[in-house]
Amino acid sequence: MLTPTDAPPVSEKAYDPSEFNQYVMSTYGRFPIALKQGKGCLVWDTQDREYLDFVAGIATCTLGHAHPALVETVVQQISKLHHVSNLYYIPEQGALAQWLVEHSCADRAFFCNSGAEANEGAIKLARKYAHTVLQIEDPIILTAKASFHGRTLATITATGQAKYQKGFSPLVPGFAYVPYNDFEAVKEAIASLDTSERRVAAILLEPLQGEGGVRPGELEYFLRLRQLCDRTGILLILDEVQVGMGRTGKLWGYENLGIEPDIFTLAKGLAGGIPIGALLCKQFCDVFEPGNHASTFGGNPFACAAALTVCQTLEQERLIQNVQERGEQLRKGLRAIAAKYPQLIAEVRGWGLINGMELQAESPLTSIEIVKTAMEQGVLLVPAGPKVVRFVPPLIVSAEEVDRAVAEVDKAIASLA
């Protein structure tokens, strides 16, 4: 078993919730542990207790913790050049953009710092395209109910969940919502909005809804959407912030749906935990000009070097094949648990290594109860709403670690049942 080494000195007061909350805004409901170190799929808290990490920074630590390739890259890059302005050419940024373009349907890339920023960029790009190409005066972007696109004002407006919008009105105009996986609802929304003049400029969707309960997109739905957008000139934008970078068992989530988007966004797993976001698009809709959009930290040498290492390691270590195999193993194990407790568990669903276990609507259990009990068993999980437990381990997870996670979750549910 791995043994944690000494962490850099930090005052013990920093681990005391009362001290912590004195200085940090209360924007998170935090679990009562403080993590200080990780290795692979394992993390340790300040009491040296070991946990199997099936959260991975919420689908972010692609290569797990302290992966040798990523450690070597960030040490070398920070000692060489970590940040310069985008007033200059940045070789690491160009190399990352080239890799992403050559491995996707995109032609151009813009770099920022987060998924919310990437989605903001996509919204701005769609609006400029609407004004300059489609000649739409007052454009509307359709998004899905139960979606999640970020925490900025524009992206919480794009998010089709009222709980994220409460208390932040007035919201940004220019969005309308439709049920997910319902093509007829999309047609009806366009017909109701495009009355005296054309207004719908883009459709923004997740290939699989993550925060909305780990709900995969349906193949027929996305195929018909692509045909609709091709016929009408509406842009199809896919939010791949949580599902991109191999998490679904394909490099990109859209590959599970048999289509190509016009624009898609990345963040979370792109640099394995180093903050970066990316907006990618096809050449025909690249209507940004100098001065239209920018990011001070976006695409700096440090973040781009880390991201390029993650991209190359995905290939070199054949991690997408591991995602496929471990994902099948995880779903099989979780479905066996569901079969034992049909009165509690309704369904297990997902792609690759983003999976959800949904509880029965009438079950007295909540996802947070299972997460807390699993934590006591030494496994870290994350809710995806009040009735769905999400499993998003690092893409390097082993068969033994999947078996261990399933066994501990079984124990946790047994104790609650």
XYZ file of C-alpha atoms in Angstrom:
417
model
C 0.000 0.000 0.000
C 1.233 3.461 -0.827
C 2.353 5.596 2.093
C 1.823 9.372 2.038
C 4.942 11.511 2.281
C 5.252 14.784 4.099
C 3.238 17.592 2.534
C 4.514 21.181 2.438
C 3.994 22.812 5.840
C 0.557 24.362 6.275
C -0.831 25.635 9.547
C -3.099 23.100 11.239
C -5.591 25.941 11.610
C -6.108 25.789 7.858
C -7.742 22.387 8.375
C -10.059 23.596 11.132
C -13.497 24.328 9.609
C -14.126 27.215 11.993
C -10.803 28.825 11.047
C -11.275 28.026 7.345
C -14.770 29.496 7.209
C -13.578 32.651 8.930
C -11.617 33.567 5.819
C -13.195 31.672 2.907
C -16.623 32.514 1.466
C -19.279 29.874 2.130
C -20.006 29.028 -1.497
C -19.549 25.267 -1.061
C -21.135 22.675 1.184
C -17.886 20.954 2.125
C -17.446 17.426 3.470
C -15.578 17.269 6.795
C -12.206 16.080 5.507
C -9.108 17.961 4.327
C -7.065 16.272 1.591
C -3.330 16.841 1.508
C -1.824 14.398 -0.990
C -2.622 12.062 -3.847
C -0.987 9.347 -5.928
C -2.718 7.698 -8.850
C -6.341 7.089 -7.839
C -5.640 7.413 -4.120
C -5.715 10.488 -1.880
C -4.916 10.999 1.802
C -6.406 13.389 4.315
C -4.629 15.306 7.032
C -5.187 12.386 9.405
C -3.342 10.107 6.933
C -6.515 8.213 6.105
C -6.570 6.781 2.570
C -9.451 7.210 0.107
C -10.110 5.805 -3.338
C -10.881 8.867 -5.446
C -13.880 8.355 -7.735
C -14.457 12.120 -7.971
C -11.165 13.118 -9.631
C -11.806 16.802 -9.009
C -15.246 16.240 -10.600
C -14.055 14.558 -13.812
C -10.917 16.695 -13.950
C -7.859 14.671 -12.858
C -7.590 12.729 -16.101
C -4.261 11.100 -15.204
C -5.030 10.824 -11.504
C -2.752 12.450 -8.945
C 1.001 13.044 -9.324
C 1.283 11.276 -12.681
C 5.016 11.177 -13.533
C 4.570 12.645 -17.029
C 2.514 15.579 -15.765
C 4.837 16.183 -12.809
C 7.863 16.279 -15.110
C 6.174 18.665 -17.515
C 4.984 21.198 -14.948
C 8.339 21.203 -13.132
C 10.228 21.793 -16.369
C 7.797 24.417 -17.654
C 7.595 26.436 -14.423
C 11.395 26.605 -14.376
C 11.485 27.817 -17.978
C 8.508 30.115 -18.699
C 5.100 29.963 -17.064
C 3.261 33.050 -18.324
C 3.507 35.660 -21.029
C 0.851 37.773 -22.684
C -1.113 36.723 -25.742
C 0.378 39.844 -27.322
C 3.078 37.380 -28.404
C 3.125 33.976 -30.067
C 3.189 31.150 -27.510
C 4.697 27.926 -28.965
C 3.075 25.669 -26.342
C -0.325 27.160 -27.193
C 0.212 26.545 -30.888
C 1.263 22.940 -30.276
C -1.803 22.254 -28.119
C -4.134 23.858 -30.651
C -2.589 21.736 -33.405
C -3.105 18.521 -31.423
C -6.733 19.370 -30.661
C -7.532 20.341 -34.246
C -5.810 17.277 -35.703
C -7.686 14.986 -33.321
C -11.156 16.540 -33.682
C -13.568 18.037 -36.183
C -12.471 21.590 -35.304
C -10.317 23.993 -37.316
C -9.546 26.692 -34.747
C -9.011 26.940 -30.977
C -9.236 29.702 -28.374
C -7.901 29.134 -24.850
C -9.219 30.424 -21.530
C -9.233 29.220 -17.922
C -12.430 27.268 -17.233
C -15.503 25.613 -18.648
C -17.679 28.611 -17.842
C -15.295 30.873 -19.765
C -15.222 28.453 -22.689
C -19.024 28.443 -22.806
C -19.099 32.254 -22.511
C -16.817 32.341 -25.530
C -19.102 29.991 -27.431
C -22.114 32.190 -26.610
C -20.281 35.294 -27.811
C -19.126 33.547 -30.981
C -22.671 32.353 -31.723
C -24.075 35.846 -31.187
C -21.522 37.477 -33.455
C -22.187 34.811 -36.110
C -25.898 35.511 -35.754
C -25.416 39.251 -36.288
C -22.791 39.143 -39.039
C -23.726 36.019 -41.024
C -27.337 35.120 -40.242
C -28.426 38.777 -40.012
C -30.398 38.143 -36.827
C -31.058 41.293 -34.809
C -32.097 39.647 -31.532
C -30.594 36.125 -31.460
C -31.752 33.328 -29.183
C -29.784 30.248 -28.153
C -31.772 27.131 -27.272
C -30.485 25.066 -24.340
C -31.847 22.023 -22.534
C -33.738 21.759 -19.291
C -31.628 20.103 -16.558
C -28.450 21.279 -18.307
C -25.413 22.866 -16.685
C -23.060 25.279 -18.470
C -21.296 27.274 -15.748
C -21.631 29.860 -12.991
C -21.208 33.198 -14.777
C -24.335 35.255 -15.433
C -24.580 34.176 -19.058
C -23.842 30.528 -18.364
C -26.253 30.198 -15.434
C -28.864 31.689 -17.754
C -27.934 29.073 -20.344
C -28.197 26.443 -17.605
C -31.711 25.018 -17.629
C -32.036 24.647 -13.849
C -33.821 27.306 -11.815
C -31.914 26.451 -8.622
C -28.697 27.878 -10.103
C -30.454 31.073 -11.228
C -32.336 31.903 -8.031
C -31.262 35.217 -6.544
C -29.256 36.390 -9.552
C -31.850 38.142 -11.684
C -31.998 39.965 -13.973
C -30.605 37.140 -16.058
C -28.979 37.587 -19.459
C -31.559 37.699 -22.264
C -31.354 35.562 -25.363
C -31.968 32.012 -24.119
C -34.891 29.588 -24.316
C -35.195 26.055 -22.929
C -36.375 22.737 -24.318
C -36.554 19.233 -22.816
C -33.425 17.134 -23.417
C -33.625 14.322 -25.984
C -36.936 15.696 -27.357
C -36.591 16.675 -31.012
C -40.226 17.670 -31.471
C -39.831 20.159 -28.618
C -36.925 21.770 -30.482
C -39.006 22.113 -33.646
C -41.901 23.601 -31.691
C -39.607 26.086 -29.908
C -38.113 27.281 -33.178
C -41.565 27.657 -34.740
C -42.827 29.677 -31.767
C -39.760 31.929 -31.629
C -39.243 32.462 -35.362
C -42.537 34.182 -36.075
C -42.236 37.635 -37.647
C -38.455 37.277 -37.992
C -35.756 34.676 -37.546
C -34.387 34.515 -33.995
C -32.937 31.066 -33.163
C -29.222 31.253 -33.939
C -27.772 28.267 -32.069
C -28.521 25.189 -30.002
C -26.222 24.546 -27.012
C -26.298 21.054 -25.485
C -24.215 18.568 -23.513
C -23.646 15.221 -25.288
C -24.356 13.732 -21.847
C -25.885 15.819 -19.075
C -23.514 15.594 -16.116
C -24.864 17.807 -13.333
C -28.350 17.062 -14.653
C -28.124 13.437 -13.529
C -25.659 11.689 -15.881
C -28.158 11.452 -18.738
C -26.676 10.385 -22.090
C -27.859 11.994 -25.291
C -29.875 9.790 -27.634
C -28.373 8.978 -31.018
C -31.519 9.634 -33.054
C -32.105 12.955 -31.297
C -28.662 14.308 -32.115
C -28.722 12.982 -35.673
C -31.988 14.833 -36.319
C -30.639 17.978 -34.668
C -27.591 17.901 -36.934
C -29.821 17.592 -39.987
C -31.983 20.464 -38.744
C -28.981 22.714 -38.196
C -27.538 21.848 -41.605
C -30.846 22.734 -43.231
C -31.461 25.994 -41.389
C -27.964 27.348 -40.700
C -28.469 27.174 -36.919
C -25.171 26.532 -35.128
C -24.874 23.314 -33.124
C -22.719 23.893 -30.012
C -21.729 21.025 -27.722
C -20.543 21.549 -24.156
C -17.842 18.879 -23.722
C -16.476 20.406 -20.515
C -17.220 17.278 -18.475
C -17.307 14.575 -21.152
C -14.383 15.524 -23.405
C -10.813 14.173 -23.243
C -11.671 10.483 -23.323
C -14.024 10.315 -20.364
C -16.859 8.689 -22.329
C -14.704 5.989 -23.921
C -14.299 8.162 -27.015
C -11.933 11.105 -27.237
C -14.937 13.425 -27.622
C -18.474 12.958 -26.383
C -19.924 13.792 -29.788
C -18.295 10.661 -31.228
C -20.855 8.615 -29.278
C -23.615 10.381 -31.214
C -22.431 10.006 -34.805
C -22.275 13.743 -35.495
C -19.881 16.692 -35.588
C -20.683 19.980 -33.836
C -19.932 23.379 -35.326
C -18.518 24.566 -31.996
C -17.540 22.666 -28.864
C -16.026 23.540 -25.508
C -13.508 21.843 -23.231
C -12.066 22.366 -19.750
C -12.030 19.988 -16.729
C -9.923 17.048 -17.953
C -7.968 18.942 -20.611
C -4.897 19.585 -18.436
C -5.582 16.997 -15.760
C -6.283 19.544 -13.016
C -4.268 22.554 -14.198
C -6.831 25.309 -14.973
C -7.524 25.655 -18.693
C -10.536 25.918 -20.967
C -10.853 25.764 -24.729
C -13.343 26.914 -27.338
C -13.037 25.037 -30.626
C -14.912 25.686 -33.850
C -15.039 24.970 -37.527
C -13.538 27.550 -39.849
C -16.838 28.741 -41.338
C -18.046 30.105 -37.988
C -14.732 31.552 -36.789
C -15.943 35.145 -36.981
C -13.893 36.572 -34.099
C -11.508 39.371 -34.972
C -8.685 40.937 -32.909
C -10.251 42.696 -29.946
C -13.480 40.651 -29.965
C -12.468 38.226 -27.236
C -9.499 37.696 -24.923
C -8.202 36.105 -21.715
C -5.179 37.283 -19.726
C -4.210 33.848 -18.449
C -5.778 31.845 -21.273
C -3.362 29.672 -23.219
C -0.284 30.511 -21.170
C 2.792 28.275 -21.578
C 2.328 26.485 -18.245
C -1.298 25.404 -18.755
C -0.787 24.521 -22.414
C 2.303 22.408 -21.724
C 0.363 20.498 -19.076
C -2.600 20.001 -21.408
C -0.414 18.798 -24.268
C 1.162 16.235 -21.938
C -2.291 14.983 -20.942
C -3.271 14.707 -24.612
C -0.118 12.787 -25.512
C -0.381 10.521 -22.470
C -3.944 9.576 -23.435
C -2.477 8.191 -26.662
C 0.755 6.715 -25.313
C -0.880 4.835 -22.439
C -3.955 3.819 -24.475
C -6.166 5.258 -21.796
C -9.318 5.434 -23.908
C -9.270 1.631 -24.180
C -8.900 1.501 -20.390
C -11.895 3.837 -20.050
C -14.001 1.501 -22.178
C -12.999 -1.619 -20.245
C -13.180 -0.128 -16.764
C -16.457 1.610 -17.585
C -18.075 -1.671 -18.577
C -16.701 -3.288 -15.431
C -18.006 -0.470 -13.224
C -21.499 -0.511 -14.730
C -21.681 -4.295 -14.386
C -20.734 -4.040 -10.712
C -23.162 -1.205 -10.000
C -25.990 -3.004 -11.803
C -25.374 -6.043 -9.633
C -25.855 -3.797 -6.591
C -28.998 -2.319 -8.160
C -30.388 -5.831 -8.651
C -29.930 -6.484 -4.909
C -31.784 -3.314 -3.940
C -34.484 -2.709 -6.564
C -36.582 -0.866 -4.002
C -33.776 1.692 -3.611
C -31.997 1.886 -6.993
C -33.820 2.664 -10.229
C -31.079 2.645 -12.853
C -27.352 2.660 -13.610
C -26.378 4.572 -16.752
C -23.478 6.341 -18.419
C -20.671 6.195 -20.942
C -17.097 5.154 -20.279
C -16.037 6.492 -16.883
C -18.873 8.931 -16.305
C -21.642 6.922 -14.701
C -24.660 7.594 -12.534
C -26.633 5.421 -10.136
C -30.145 6.826 -9.846
C -32.221 6.147 -6.759
C -35.903 5.367 -6.909
C -38.011 8.525 -6.674
C -39.895 7.116 -3.692
C -36.742 5.874 -1.960
C -36.063 7.619 1.367
C -32.349 7.628 0.515
C -30.639 10.617 -1.099
C -27.454 10.737 -3.138
C -25.713 12.782 -0.459
C -26.380 10.067 2.146
C -24.726 7.465 -0.066
C -21.797 9.787 -0.765
C -21.239 10.401 2.939
C -21.496 6.719 3.844
C -19.159 5.687 1.019
C -16.682 8.291 2.275
C -16.729 6.557 5.652
C -15.905 3.351 3.769
C -12.940 5.072 2.098
C -14.398 5.883 -1.336
C -15.000 9.427 -2.590
C -18.089 9.912 -4.775
C -20.048 12.989 -5.907
C -23.794 13.660 -6.251
C -25.383 14.677 -9.543
C -28.614 15.979 -8.080
C -30.558 14.723 -5.050
C -31.189 11.240 -6.431
C -28.121 10.408 -8.568
C -24.668 9.309 -7.364
C -21.915 10.056 -9.900
C -18.808 7.913 -10.491
C -16.009 9.759 -12.336
C -12.624 8.216 -11.402
C -9.340 9.132 -13.105
C -8.968 7.523 -16.527
C -5.996 5.491 -15.245
C -8.173 3.565 -12.762
C -7.344 -0.151 -12.529
C -9.607 -3.197 -12.510
C -8.678 -3.821 -8.874
C -9.636 -0.268 -7.919
C -12.992 -0.569 -9.678
C -13.682 -3.813 -7.796
C -12.728 -2.143 -4.521
C -15.007 0.837 -5.191
C -17.955 -1.398 -6.077
C -17.439 -3.527 -2.964
C -17.322 -0.489 -0.681
C -20.380 1.092 -2.298
C -22.216 -2.203 -1.807
C -21.312 -2.098 1.896
C -22.400 1.528 2.154
C -25.815 0.870 0.600
C -26.266 -2.264 2.699
C -25.686 -0.250 5.867
C -28.220 2.350 4.756
C -30.778 -0.149 3.499
